[in-house]
Every structure is written in structure tokens, then in C-alpha cells.
Tab-separated table of C-alpha atoms and ligand atoms in Angstrom:
chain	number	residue	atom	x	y	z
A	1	UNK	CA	15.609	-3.608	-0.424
A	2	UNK	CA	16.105	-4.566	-3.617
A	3	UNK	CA	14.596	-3.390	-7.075
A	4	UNK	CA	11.862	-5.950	-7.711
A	5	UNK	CA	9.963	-5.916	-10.771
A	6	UNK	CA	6.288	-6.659	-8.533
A	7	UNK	CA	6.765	-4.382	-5.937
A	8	UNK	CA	4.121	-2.837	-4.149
A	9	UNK	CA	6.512	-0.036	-2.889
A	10	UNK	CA	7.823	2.632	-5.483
A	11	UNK	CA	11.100	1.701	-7.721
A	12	UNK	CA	13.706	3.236	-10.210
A	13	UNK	CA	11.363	4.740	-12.939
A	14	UNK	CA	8.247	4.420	-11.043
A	15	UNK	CA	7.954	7.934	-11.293
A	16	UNK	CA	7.775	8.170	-15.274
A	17	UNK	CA	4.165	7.057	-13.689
A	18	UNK	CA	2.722	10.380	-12.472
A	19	UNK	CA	0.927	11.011	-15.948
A	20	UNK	CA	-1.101	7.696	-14.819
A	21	UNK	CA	-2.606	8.852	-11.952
A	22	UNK	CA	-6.267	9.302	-11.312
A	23	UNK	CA	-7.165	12.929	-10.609
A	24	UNK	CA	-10.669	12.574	-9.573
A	25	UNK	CA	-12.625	10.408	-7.637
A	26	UNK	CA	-14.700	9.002	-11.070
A	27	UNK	CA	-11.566	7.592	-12.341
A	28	UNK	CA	-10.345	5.765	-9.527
A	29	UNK	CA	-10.939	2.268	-10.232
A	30	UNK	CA	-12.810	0.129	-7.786
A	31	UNK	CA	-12.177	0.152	-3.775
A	32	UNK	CA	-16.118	1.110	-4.637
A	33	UNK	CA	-17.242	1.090	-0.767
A	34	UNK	CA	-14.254	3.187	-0.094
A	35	UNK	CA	-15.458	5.211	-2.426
A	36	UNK	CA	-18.888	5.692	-1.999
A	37	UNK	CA	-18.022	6.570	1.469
A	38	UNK	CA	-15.659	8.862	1.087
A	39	UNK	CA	-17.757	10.614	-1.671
A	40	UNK	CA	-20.689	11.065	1.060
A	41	UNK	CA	-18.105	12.152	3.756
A	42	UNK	CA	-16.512	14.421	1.376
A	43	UNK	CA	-20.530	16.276	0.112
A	44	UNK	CA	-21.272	16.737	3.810
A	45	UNK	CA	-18.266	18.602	4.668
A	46	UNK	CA	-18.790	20.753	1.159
A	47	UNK	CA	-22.503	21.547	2.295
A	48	UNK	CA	-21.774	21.988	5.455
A	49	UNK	CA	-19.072	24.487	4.657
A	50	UNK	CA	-16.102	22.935	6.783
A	51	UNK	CA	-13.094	20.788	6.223
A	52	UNK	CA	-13.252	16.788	5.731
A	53	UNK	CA	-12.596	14.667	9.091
A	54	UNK	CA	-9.037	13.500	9.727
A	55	UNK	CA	-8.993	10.526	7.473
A	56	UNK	CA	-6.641	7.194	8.099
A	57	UNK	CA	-6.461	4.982	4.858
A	58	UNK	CA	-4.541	1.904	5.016
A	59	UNK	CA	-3.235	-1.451	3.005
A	60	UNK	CA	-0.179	-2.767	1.034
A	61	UNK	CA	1.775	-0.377	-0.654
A	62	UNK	CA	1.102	0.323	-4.167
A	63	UNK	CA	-2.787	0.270	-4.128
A	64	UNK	CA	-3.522	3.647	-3.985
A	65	UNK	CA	-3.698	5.557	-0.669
A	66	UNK	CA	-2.044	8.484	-2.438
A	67	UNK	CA	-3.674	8.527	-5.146
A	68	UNK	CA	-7.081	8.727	-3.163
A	69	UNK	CA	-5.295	11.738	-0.927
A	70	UNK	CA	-4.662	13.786	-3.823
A	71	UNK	CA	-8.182	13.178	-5.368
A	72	UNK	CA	-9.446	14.454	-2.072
A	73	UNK	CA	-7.580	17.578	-2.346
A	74	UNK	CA	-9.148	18.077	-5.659
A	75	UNK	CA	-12.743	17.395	-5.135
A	76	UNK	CA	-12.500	19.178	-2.193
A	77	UNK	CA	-11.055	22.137	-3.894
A	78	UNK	CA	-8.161	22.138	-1.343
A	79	UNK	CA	-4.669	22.333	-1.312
A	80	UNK	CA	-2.249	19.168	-0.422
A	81	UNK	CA	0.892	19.426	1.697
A	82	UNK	CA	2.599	16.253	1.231
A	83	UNK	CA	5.122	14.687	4.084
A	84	UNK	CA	5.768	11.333	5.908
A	85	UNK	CA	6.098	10.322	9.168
A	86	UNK	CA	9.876	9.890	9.495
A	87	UNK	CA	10.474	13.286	7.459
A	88	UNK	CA	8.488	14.966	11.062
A	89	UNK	CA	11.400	14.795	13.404
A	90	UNK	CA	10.744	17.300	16.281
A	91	UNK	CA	7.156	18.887	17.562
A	92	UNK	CA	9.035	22.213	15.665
A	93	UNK	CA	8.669	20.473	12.604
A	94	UNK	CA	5.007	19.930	13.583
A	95	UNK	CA	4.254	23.791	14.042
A	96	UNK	CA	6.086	24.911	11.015
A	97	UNK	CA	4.177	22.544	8.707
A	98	UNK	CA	0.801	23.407	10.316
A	99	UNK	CA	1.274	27.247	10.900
A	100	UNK	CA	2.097	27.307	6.804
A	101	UNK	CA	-1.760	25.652	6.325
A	102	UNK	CA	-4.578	28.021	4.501
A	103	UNK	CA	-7.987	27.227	6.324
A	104	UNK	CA	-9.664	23.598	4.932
A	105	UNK	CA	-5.500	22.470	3.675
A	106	UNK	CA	-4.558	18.959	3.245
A	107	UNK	CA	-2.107	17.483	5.223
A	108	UNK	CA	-1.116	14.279	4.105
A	109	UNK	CA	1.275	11.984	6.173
A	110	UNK	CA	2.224	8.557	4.204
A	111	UNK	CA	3.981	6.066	6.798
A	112	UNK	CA	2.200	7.724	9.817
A	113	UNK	CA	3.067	5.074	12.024
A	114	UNK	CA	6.435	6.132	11.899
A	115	UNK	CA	5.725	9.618	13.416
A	116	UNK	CA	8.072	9.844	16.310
A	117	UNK	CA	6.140	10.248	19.852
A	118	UNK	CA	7.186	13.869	20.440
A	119	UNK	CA	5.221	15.384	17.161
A	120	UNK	CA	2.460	12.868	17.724
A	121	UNK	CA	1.307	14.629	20.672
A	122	UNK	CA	1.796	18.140	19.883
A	123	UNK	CA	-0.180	16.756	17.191
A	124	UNK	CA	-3.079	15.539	19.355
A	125	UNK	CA	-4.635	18.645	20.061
A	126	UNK	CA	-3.882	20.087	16.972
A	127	UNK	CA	-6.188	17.390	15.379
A	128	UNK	CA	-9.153	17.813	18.400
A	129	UNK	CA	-9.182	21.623	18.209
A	130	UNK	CA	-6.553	23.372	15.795
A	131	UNK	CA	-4.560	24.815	18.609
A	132	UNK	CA	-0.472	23.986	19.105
A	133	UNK	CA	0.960	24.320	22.471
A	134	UNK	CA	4.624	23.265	23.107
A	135	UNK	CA	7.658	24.158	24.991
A	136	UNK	CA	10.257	25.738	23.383
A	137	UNK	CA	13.970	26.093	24.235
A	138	UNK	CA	15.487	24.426	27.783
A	139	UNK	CA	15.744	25.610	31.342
A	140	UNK	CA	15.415	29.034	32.948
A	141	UNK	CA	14.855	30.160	28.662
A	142	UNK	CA	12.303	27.902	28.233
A	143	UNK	CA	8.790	29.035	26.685
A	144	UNK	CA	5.499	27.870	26.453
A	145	UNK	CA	3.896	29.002	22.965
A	146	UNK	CA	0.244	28.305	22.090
A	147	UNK	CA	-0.623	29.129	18.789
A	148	UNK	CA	-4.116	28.525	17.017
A	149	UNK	CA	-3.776	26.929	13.439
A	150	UNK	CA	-6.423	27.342	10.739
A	151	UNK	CA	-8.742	24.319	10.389
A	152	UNK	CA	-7.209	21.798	8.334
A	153	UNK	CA	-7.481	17.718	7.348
A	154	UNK	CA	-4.594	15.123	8.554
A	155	UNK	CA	-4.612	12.260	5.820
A	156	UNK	CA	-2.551	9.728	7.024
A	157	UNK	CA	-1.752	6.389	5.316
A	158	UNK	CA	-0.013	3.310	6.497
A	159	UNK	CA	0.602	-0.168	5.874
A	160	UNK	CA	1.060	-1.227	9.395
A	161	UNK	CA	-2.363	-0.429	11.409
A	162	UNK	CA	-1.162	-2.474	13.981
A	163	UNK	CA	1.979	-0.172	14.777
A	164	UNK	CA	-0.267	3.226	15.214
A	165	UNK	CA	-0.548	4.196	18.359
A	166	UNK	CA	-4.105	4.159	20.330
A	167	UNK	CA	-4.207	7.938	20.885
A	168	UNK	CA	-3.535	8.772	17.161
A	169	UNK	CA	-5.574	6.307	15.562
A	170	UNK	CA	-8.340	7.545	17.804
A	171	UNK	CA	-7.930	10.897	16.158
A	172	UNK	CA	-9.105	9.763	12.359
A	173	UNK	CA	-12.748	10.296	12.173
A	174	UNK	CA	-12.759	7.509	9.493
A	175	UNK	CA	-10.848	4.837	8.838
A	176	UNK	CA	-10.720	3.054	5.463
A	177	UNK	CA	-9.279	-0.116	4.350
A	178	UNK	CA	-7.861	-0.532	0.931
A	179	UNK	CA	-7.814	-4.082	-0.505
A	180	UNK	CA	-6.239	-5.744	-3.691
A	181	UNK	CA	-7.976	-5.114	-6.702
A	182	UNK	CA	-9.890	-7.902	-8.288
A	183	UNK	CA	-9.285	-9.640	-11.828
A	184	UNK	CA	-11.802	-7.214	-13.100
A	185	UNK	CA	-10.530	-4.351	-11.882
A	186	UNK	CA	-6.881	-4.697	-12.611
A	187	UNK	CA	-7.784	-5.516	-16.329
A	188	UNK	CA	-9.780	-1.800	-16.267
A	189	UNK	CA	-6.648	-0.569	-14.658
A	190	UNK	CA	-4.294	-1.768	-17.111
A	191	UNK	CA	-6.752	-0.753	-20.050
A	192	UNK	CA	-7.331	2.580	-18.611
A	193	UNK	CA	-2.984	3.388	-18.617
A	194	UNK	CA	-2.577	1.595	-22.059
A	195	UNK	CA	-4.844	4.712	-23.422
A	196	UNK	CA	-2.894	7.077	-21.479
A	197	UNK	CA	-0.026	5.937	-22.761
A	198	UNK	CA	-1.343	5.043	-26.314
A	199	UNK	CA	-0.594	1.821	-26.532
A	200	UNK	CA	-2.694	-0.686	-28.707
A	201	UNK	CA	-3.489	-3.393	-26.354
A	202	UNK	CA	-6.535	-6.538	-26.524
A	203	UNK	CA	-8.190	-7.949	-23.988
A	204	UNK	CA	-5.681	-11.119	-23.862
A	205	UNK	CA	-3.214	-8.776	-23.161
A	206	UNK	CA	-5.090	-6.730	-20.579
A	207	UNK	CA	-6.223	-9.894	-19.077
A	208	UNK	CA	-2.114	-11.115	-18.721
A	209	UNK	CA	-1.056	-8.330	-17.444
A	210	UNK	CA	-3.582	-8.382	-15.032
A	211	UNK	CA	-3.394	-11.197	-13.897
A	212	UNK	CA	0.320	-11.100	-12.749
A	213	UNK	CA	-0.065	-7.756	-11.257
A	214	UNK	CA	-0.822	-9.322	-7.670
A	215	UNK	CA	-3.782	-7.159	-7.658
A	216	UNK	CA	-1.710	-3.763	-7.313
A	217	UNK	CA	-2.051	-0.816	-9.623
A	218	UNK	CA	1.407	0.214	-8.943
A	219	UNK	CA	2.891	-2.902	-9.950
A	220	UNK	CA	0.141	-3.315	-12.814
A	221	UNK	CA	1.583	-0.056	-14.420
A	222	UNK	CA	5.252	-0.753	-14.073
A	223	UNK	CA	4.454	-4.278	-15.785
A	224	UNK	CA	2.985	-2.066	-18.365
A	225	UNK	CA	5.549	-0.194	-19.211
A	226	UNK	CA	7.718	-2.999	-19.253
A	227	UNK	CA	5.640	-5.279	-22.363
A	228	UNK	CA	4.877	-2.167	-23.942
A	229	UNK	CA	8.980	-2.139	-24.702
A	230	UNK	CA	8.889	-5.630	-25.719
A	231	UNK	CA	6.078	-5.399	-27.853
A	232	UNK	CA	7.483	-1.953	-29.764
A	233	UNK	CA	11.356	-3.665	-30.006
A	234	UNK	CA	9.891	-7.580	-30.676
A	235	UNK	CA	6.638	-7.202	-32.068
A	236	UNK	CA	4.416	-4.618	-34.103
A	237	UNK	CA	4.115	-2.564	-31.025
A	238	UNK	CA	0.735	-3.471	-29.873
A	239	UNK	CA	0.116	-6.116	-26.886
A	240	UNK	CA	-1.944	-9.180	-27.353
A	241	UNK	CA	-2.103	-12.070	-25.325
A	242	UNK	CA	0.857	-13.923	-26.351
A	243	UNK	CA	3.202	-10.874	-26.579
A	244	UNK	CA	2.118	-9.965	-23.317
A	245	UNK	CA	2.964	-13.519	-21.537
A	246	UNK	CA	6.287	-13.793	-23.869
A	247	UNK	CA	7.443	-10.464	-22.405
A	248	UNK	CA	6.479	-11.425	-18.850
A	249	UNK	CA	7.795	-15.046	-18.883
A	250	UNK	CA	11.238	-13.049	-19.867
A	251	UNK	CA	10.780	-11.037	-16.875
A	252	UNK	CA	10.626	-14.174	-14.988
A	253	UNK	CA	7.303	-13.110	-13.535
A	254	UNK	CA	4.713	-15.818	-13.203
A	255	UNK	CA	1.033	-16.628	-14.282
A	256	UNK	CA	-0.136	-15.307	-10.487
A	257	UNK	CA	2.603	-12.660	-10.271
A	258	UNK	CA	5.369	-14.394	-8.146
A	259	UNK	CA	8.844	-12.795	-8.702
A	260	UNK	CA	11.737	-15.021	-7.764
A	261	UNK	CA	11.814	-13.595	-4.336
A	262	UNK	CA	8.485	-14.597	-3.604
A	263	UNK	CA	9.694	-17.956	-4.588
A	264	UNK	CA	12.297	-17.820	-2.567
A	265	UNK	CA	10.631	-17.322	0.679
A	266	UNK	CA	8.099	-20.141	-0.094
A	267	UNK	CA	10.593	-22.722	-1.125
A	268	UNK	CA	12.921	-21.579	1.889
A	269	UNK	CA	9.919	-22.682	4.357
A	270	UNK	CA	9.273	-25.829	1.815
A	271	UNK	CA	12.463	-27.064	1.362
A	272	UNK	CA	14.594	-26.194	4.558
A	273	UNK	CA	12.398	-26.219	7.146
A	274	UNK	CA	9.947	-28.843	5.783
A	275	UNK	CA	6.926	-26.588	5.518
A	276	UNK	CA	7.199	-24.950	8.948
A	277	UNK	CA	6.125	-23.523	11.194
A	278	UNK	CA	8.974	-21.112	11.052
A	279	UNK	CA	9.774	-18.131	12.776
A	280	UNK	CA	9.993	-14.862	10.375
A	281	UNK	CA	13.570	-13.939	11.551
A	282	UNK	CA	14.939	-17.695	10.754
A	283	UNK	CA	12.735	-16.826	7.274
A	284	UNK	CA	14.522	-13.487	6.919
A	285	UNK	CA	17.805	-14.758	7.445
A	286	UNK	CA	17.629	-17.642	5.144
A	287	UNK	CA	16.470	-15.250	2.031
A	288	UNK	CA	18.717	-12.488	3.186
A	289	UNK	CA	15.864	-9.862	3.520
A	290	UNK	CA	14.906	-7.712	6.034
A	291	UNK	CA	11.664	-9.468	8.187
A	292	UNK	CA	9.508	-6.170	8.205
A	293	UNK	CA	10.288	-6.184	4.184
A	294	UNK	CA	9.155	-9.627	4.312
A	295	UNK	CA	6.539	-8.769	6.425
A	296	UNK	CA	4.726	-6.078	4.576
A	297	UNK	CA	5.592	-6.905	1.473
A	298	UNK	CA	6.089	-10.485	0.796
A	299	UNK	CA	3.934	-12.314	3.472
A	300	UNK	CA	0.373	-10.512	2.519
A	301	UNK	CA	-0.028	-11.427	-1.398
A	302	UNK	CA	1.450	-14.926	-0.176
A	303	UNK	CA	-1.591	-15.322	2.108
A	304	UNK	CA	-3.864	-13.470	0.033
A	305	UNK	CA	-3.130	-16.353	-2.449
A	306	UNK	CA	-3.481	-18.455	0.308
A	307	UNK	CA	-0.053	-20.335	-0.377
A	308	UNK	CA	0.954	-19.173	2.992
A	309	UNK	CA	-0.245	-19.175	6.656
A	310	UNK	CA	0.337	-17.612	9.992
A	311	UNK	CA	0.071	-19.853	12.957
A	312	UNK	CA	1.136	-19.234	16.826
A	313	UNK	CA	3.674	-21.133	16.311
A	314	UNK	CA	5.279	-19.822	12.568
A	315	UNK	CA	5.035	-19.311	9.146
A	316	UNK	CA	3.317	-22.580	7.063
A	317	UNK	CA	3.081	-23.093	3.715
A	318	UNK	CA	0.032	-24.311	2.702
A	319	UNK	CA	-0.899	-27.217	0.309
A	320	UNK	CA	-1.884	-24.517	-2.300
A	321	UNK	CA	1.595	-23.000	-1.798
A	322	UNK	CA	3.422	-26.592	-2.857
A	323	UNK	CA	1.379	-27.294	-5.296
A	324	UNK	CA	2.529	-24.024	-7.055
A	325	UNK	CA	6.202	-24.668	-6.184
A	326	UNK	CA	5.609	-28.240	-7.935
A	327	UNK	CA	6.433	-29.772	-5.023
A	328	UNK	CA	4.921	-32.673	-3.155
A	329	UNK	CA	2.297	-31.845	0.259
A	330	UNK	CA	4.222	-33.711	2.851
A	331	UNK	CA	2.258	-36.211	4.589
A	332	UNK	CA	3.433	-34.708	8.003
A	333	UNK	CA	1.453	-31.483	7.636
A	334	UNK	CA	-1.479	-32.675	5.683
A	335	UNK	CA	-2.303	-34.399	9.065
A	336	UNK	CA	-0.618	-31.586	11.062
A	337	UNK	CA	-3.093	-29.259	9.849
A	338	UNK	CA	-5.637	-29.456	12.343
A	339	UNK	CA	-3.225	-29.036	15.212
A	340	UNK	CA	-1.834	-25.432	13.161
A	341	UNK	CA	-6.081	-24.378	13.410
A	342	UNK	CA	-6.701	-21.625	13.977
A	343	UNK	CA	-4.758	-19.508	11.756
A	344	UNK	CA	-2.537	-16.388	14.080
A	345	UNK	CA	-4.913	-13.159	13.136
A	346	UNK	CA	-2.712	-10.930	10.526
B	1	ADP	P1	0.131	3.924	-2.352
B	1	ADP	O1	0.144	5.345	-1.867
B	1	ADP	O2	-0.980	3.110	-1.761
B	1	ADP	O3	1.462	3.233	-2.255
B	1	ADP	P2	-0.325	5.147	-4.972
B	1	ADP	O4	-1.501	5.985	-4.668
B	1	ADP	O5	0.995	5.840	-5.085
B	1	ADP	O6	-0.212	3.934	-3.923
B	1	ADP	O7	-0.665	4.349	-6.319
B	1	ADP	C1	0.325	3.831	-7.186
B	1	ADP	C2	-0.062	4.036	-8.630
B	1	ADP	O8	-1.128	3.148	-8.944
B	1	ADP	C3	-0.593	5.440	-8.932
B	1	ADP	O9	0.407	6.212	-9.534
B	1	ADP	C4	-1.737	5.243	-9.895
B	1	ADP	O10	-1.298	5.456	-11.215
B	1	ADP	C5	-2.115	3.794	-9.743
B	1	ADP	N1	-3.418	3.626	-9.064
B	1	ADP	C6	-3.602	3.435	-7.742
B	1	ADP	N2	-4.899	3.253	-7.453
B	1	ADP	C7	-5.563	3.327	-8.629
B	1	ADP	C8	-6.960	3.210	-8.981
B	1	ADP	N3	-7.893	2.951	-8.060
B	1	ADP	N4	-7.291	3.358	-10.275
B	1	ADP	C9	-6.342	3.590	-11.203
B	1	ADP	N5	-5.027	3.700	-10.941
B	1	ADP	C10	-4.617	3.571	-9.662
């Protein structure tokens, strides 16, 4: 994929970042039903004397799944073991990691839909009852080994619910649902890293940055960073308002947080295949990105802004959607719309 400037996913010096990160569940902005959930979930366990549930979080990358796993592991006074599903090749790989847990550990998996079947069900009863049983070794030499592990909490996070398999997702005692942060919330966000990073910035320039942050931390952060260079090399080093949008224009981000990708897929649908419907591999192919990149990472914020639909038969973009490109609502699909109704479920 490429390096985009409003990505949800980690880039380049994304990790210059870690000094941002909420450590405890107070100073994690917003997701407040997530939160007041998970802060009742986690004082039962406490009282009760006995690890959390297995916990699935999931949402766009960028909004803070990890961040919430970590804070976990602190307010729970636990350890974290940190892996992802790919990284968990063989049901060996399964037993090491687990065997190496200390009683109430944190295991978290990002991308757990990608956990290849074999682990996933030496996994299963693992996650029912903390024992391992698997087969090592081939023929006449091979062994079954059962092994009991020490009682321990899966955290897994995804952005793809949909791809998790039945058994597995039965396994999470909760489930929680991270959404994009509102207006509000992004402007505390951005507020909240300009101290950390002691940068002088007003509520114009909060408010800016916000609002081109498509309602993702990650991305609100990394825009940051980005006018707090402008502002030190152009201006008197603090961010107001208009240093903030001068920086950003440069950037060639927009007043809602399009990047020219994001442009790109819109217009594609627009302009070459007059509004849709569309499949998402003819999309894919006409942008030259991948269609589960476009998928996960392109198609959501378009819809959240409601500049783009799913329909049974394609991709449409909406009147909303041209009237951001500048471009004229054919007549076609303003009387096509009823026919598109209803929307496919995302
Ligand atoms: P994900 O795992 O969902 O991709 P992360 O947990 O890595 O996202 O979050 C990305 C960055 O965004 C973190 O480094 C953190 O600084 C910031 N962040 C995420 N959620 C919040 C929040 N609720 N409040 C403040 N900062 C946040």
C-alpha cells in the first residue's frame, strides 16, 4: 500500500507516536460506552479475583483497539504479550506463546481474523478451559500432548468481523465495537497530544486539525506532527487556525480529510463509470489498489461521510459524494435511486 498521509493503518514515523498513547483507561478519549463497560467488566474480574473474559474489540484501523489492550493490561495489573494473527503459523506456535503466560497474562492478537485454522482450534479449548491438547510429530512417532496453561485473557482485535470464524468469535465473552470519534472528541484528542508534545496550539487550530482527521486518532496525531513542522519552520511555532489549514491545504488534505486517493476512488466511480453501481474489483483496478485496501480502508470513511453507498448491485456514489467532487448529480441516478434502496448491509 502506499504511504498516505490519512491513514488509518500505521506509516513511516508513526512510531515517533508511542509517547502519545493513553496509559489508562481515564485518558482514553471517548468510545464512552466502550468504556464504561469495559471498566465494569474489568472491577468484577478484580473483585472477584480472576482474569477478564476473552475480549474481541473491533473497527477501522487507527482508532484505538491497541491502545485500549494495553490500558487493560495496566488497570488490570497484568502483563501484555503482544502478537498477530498471521505471526501464529502452526498450533506449536500456539503452545509456546501460551505455556510462556504467568496466571491472569494478556494475550493480545491484532488481525485475529487472520489466524490460520490449525492454531484456531488448538486455541478453542485453550480459551473454554486453559488446557492444550495437540498432536505432535507424524506417523508411528506421533504424540498426543495435553498440557494445562495458567488462566489467561485472549484480546483480539480486527477490522474485518465478518471474516472471523463462528467458533472463535463465539469464544469472546464480550464484544465491543469501536466507532470514529466525533468533532468533539478529535479536537480533545488533538489538544490532549499538542501538550504532550508542547506545542502552543488554539482552538482554531485544534478544531482544523480535527476536522480533517476522518475521525481517527492515529491519523489525528500524524497530522499533528506534520503542522507542528510547518508552524515551527513558517510561522512562530504555535498553531492557530490559519497556520493549521495553510499547512494542511499544502498537504493536499481537505476540509473533511480526503487525501487524493480518496478522491480518486470517488471520481473513478463518478467519472468512468457514471456513478455506478460498480463492482469493487473494476474499482480496484481502475485506482490501482488492492480491493481489501480499498475495502477496509477507503470504502468506510467514504460511507461514513455518506458520499458513498453499497448496493447489491455495486458501489454508488451518492449525491453528497458529487457535490464534494464539484461535480454535477446526474439525472440518471437521482431517479435511479429508489431502484438502488435498500442499501447492501456493510
Ligand atoms: P488500532 O490498534 O485501532 O489501529 P491504536 O490503538 O494503535 O489503534 O491507536 C493509534 C494511536 O491513536 C495511538 O498511538 C494513540 O496515541 C491514539 N489514540 C487511539 N485512541 C485514542 C483515544 N481514545 N484517546 C487518545 N488517543 C488515542
Amino acid at each position: 500500500m502506499t504511504e498516505r498521509l490519512v491513514a488509518g493503518s500505521p506509516q513511516g514515523d508513526d512510531a515517533a507516536e508511542s509517547g502519545l498513547r493513553p496509559h489508562r483507561l481515564q485518558e482514553y478519549v471517548g468510545q464512552e460506552k466502550v468504556k464504561e463497560n469495559l471498566g465494569i467488566a474489568m472491577d468484577a474480574a478484580k473483585r472477584r479475583g480472576e482474569p477478564l473474559d476473552h475480549l474481541l474489540l473491533y473497527g477501522p484501523p487507527g482508532l484505538g483497539k491497541t491502545t485500549l489492550a494495553h490500558i487493560v493490561a495496566a488497570e488490570m495489573g497484568a502483563s501484555i504479550r503482544v502478537t498477530t494473527g498471521p505471526a501464529i503459523e502452526r498450533a506449536g506456535d500456539v503452545a509456546s506463546l501460551l505455556t510462556q503466560l504467568q496466571a491472569s497474562d494478556i494475550l493480545f492478537v491484532d488481525e485475529v481474523h487472520r489466524l490460520p485454522r490449525a492454531a484456531e482450534e488448538i486455541l478453542y479449548p485453550a480459551l473454554e478451559d486453559f488446557s492444550l491438547s495437540w498432536v505432535m510429530g507424524r506417523g508411528l512417532s506421533a504424540q498426543n500432548i495435553n498440557l494445562r496453561v495458567e488462566p489467561f485473557t485472549l484480546i483480539g482485535a480486527t477490522t474485518r468481523y465478518a471474516m472471523l470464524s463462528a467458533p472463535l468469535r463465539d469464544r469472546f465473552g464480550s464484544v465491543y465495537r469501536l466507532d470514529y470519534y466525533d468533532a468533539d472528541d478529535m479536537e480533545r484528542i488533538v489538544r490532549r497530544s499538542a501538550r504532550i508534545l508542547k506545542v502552543a496550539i488554539d482552538d482554531d487550530g485544534a478544531s482544523a486539525i480535527a476536522s480533517r482527521s476522518r475521525g481517527t486518532p492515529r491519523v489525528a496525531n500524524r497530522l499533528l506532527r506534520r503542522v507542528r513542522d510547518y508552524a515551527q519552520v513558517r510561522a512562530d511555532g504555535s498553531i492557530d487556525g490559519a497556520t493549521a489549514e495553510h499547512a494542511l491545504d499544502l498537504l493536499e488534505v481537505d476540509v473533511l480529510g480526503l487525501d487524493e486517493i480518496d478522491r480518486r476512488v470517488l471520481g473513478a466511480i463518478a467519472e468512468k463509470f457514471d456513478g455506478g453501481p460498480v463492482g469493487l474489483e473494476t474499482i480496484a483496478a481502475s485506482v490501482g489498489e488492492e480491493s481489501d485496501t480499498i475495502m477496509d480502508v477507503y470504502e468506510p470513511f467514504l460511507m461514513q461521510l455518506g458520499f458513498l453507498s453499497r448496493t447489491p448491485r455495486g458501489r454508488v456514489v451518492t449525491r453528497r459524494g458529487y457535490e464534494h467532487l464539484g461535480l454535477a448529480y446526474p439525472d440518471r441516478l437521482a431517479s435511479n435511486q429508489a431502484a438502488l434502496w435498500p442499501p447492501e448491509p456493510s
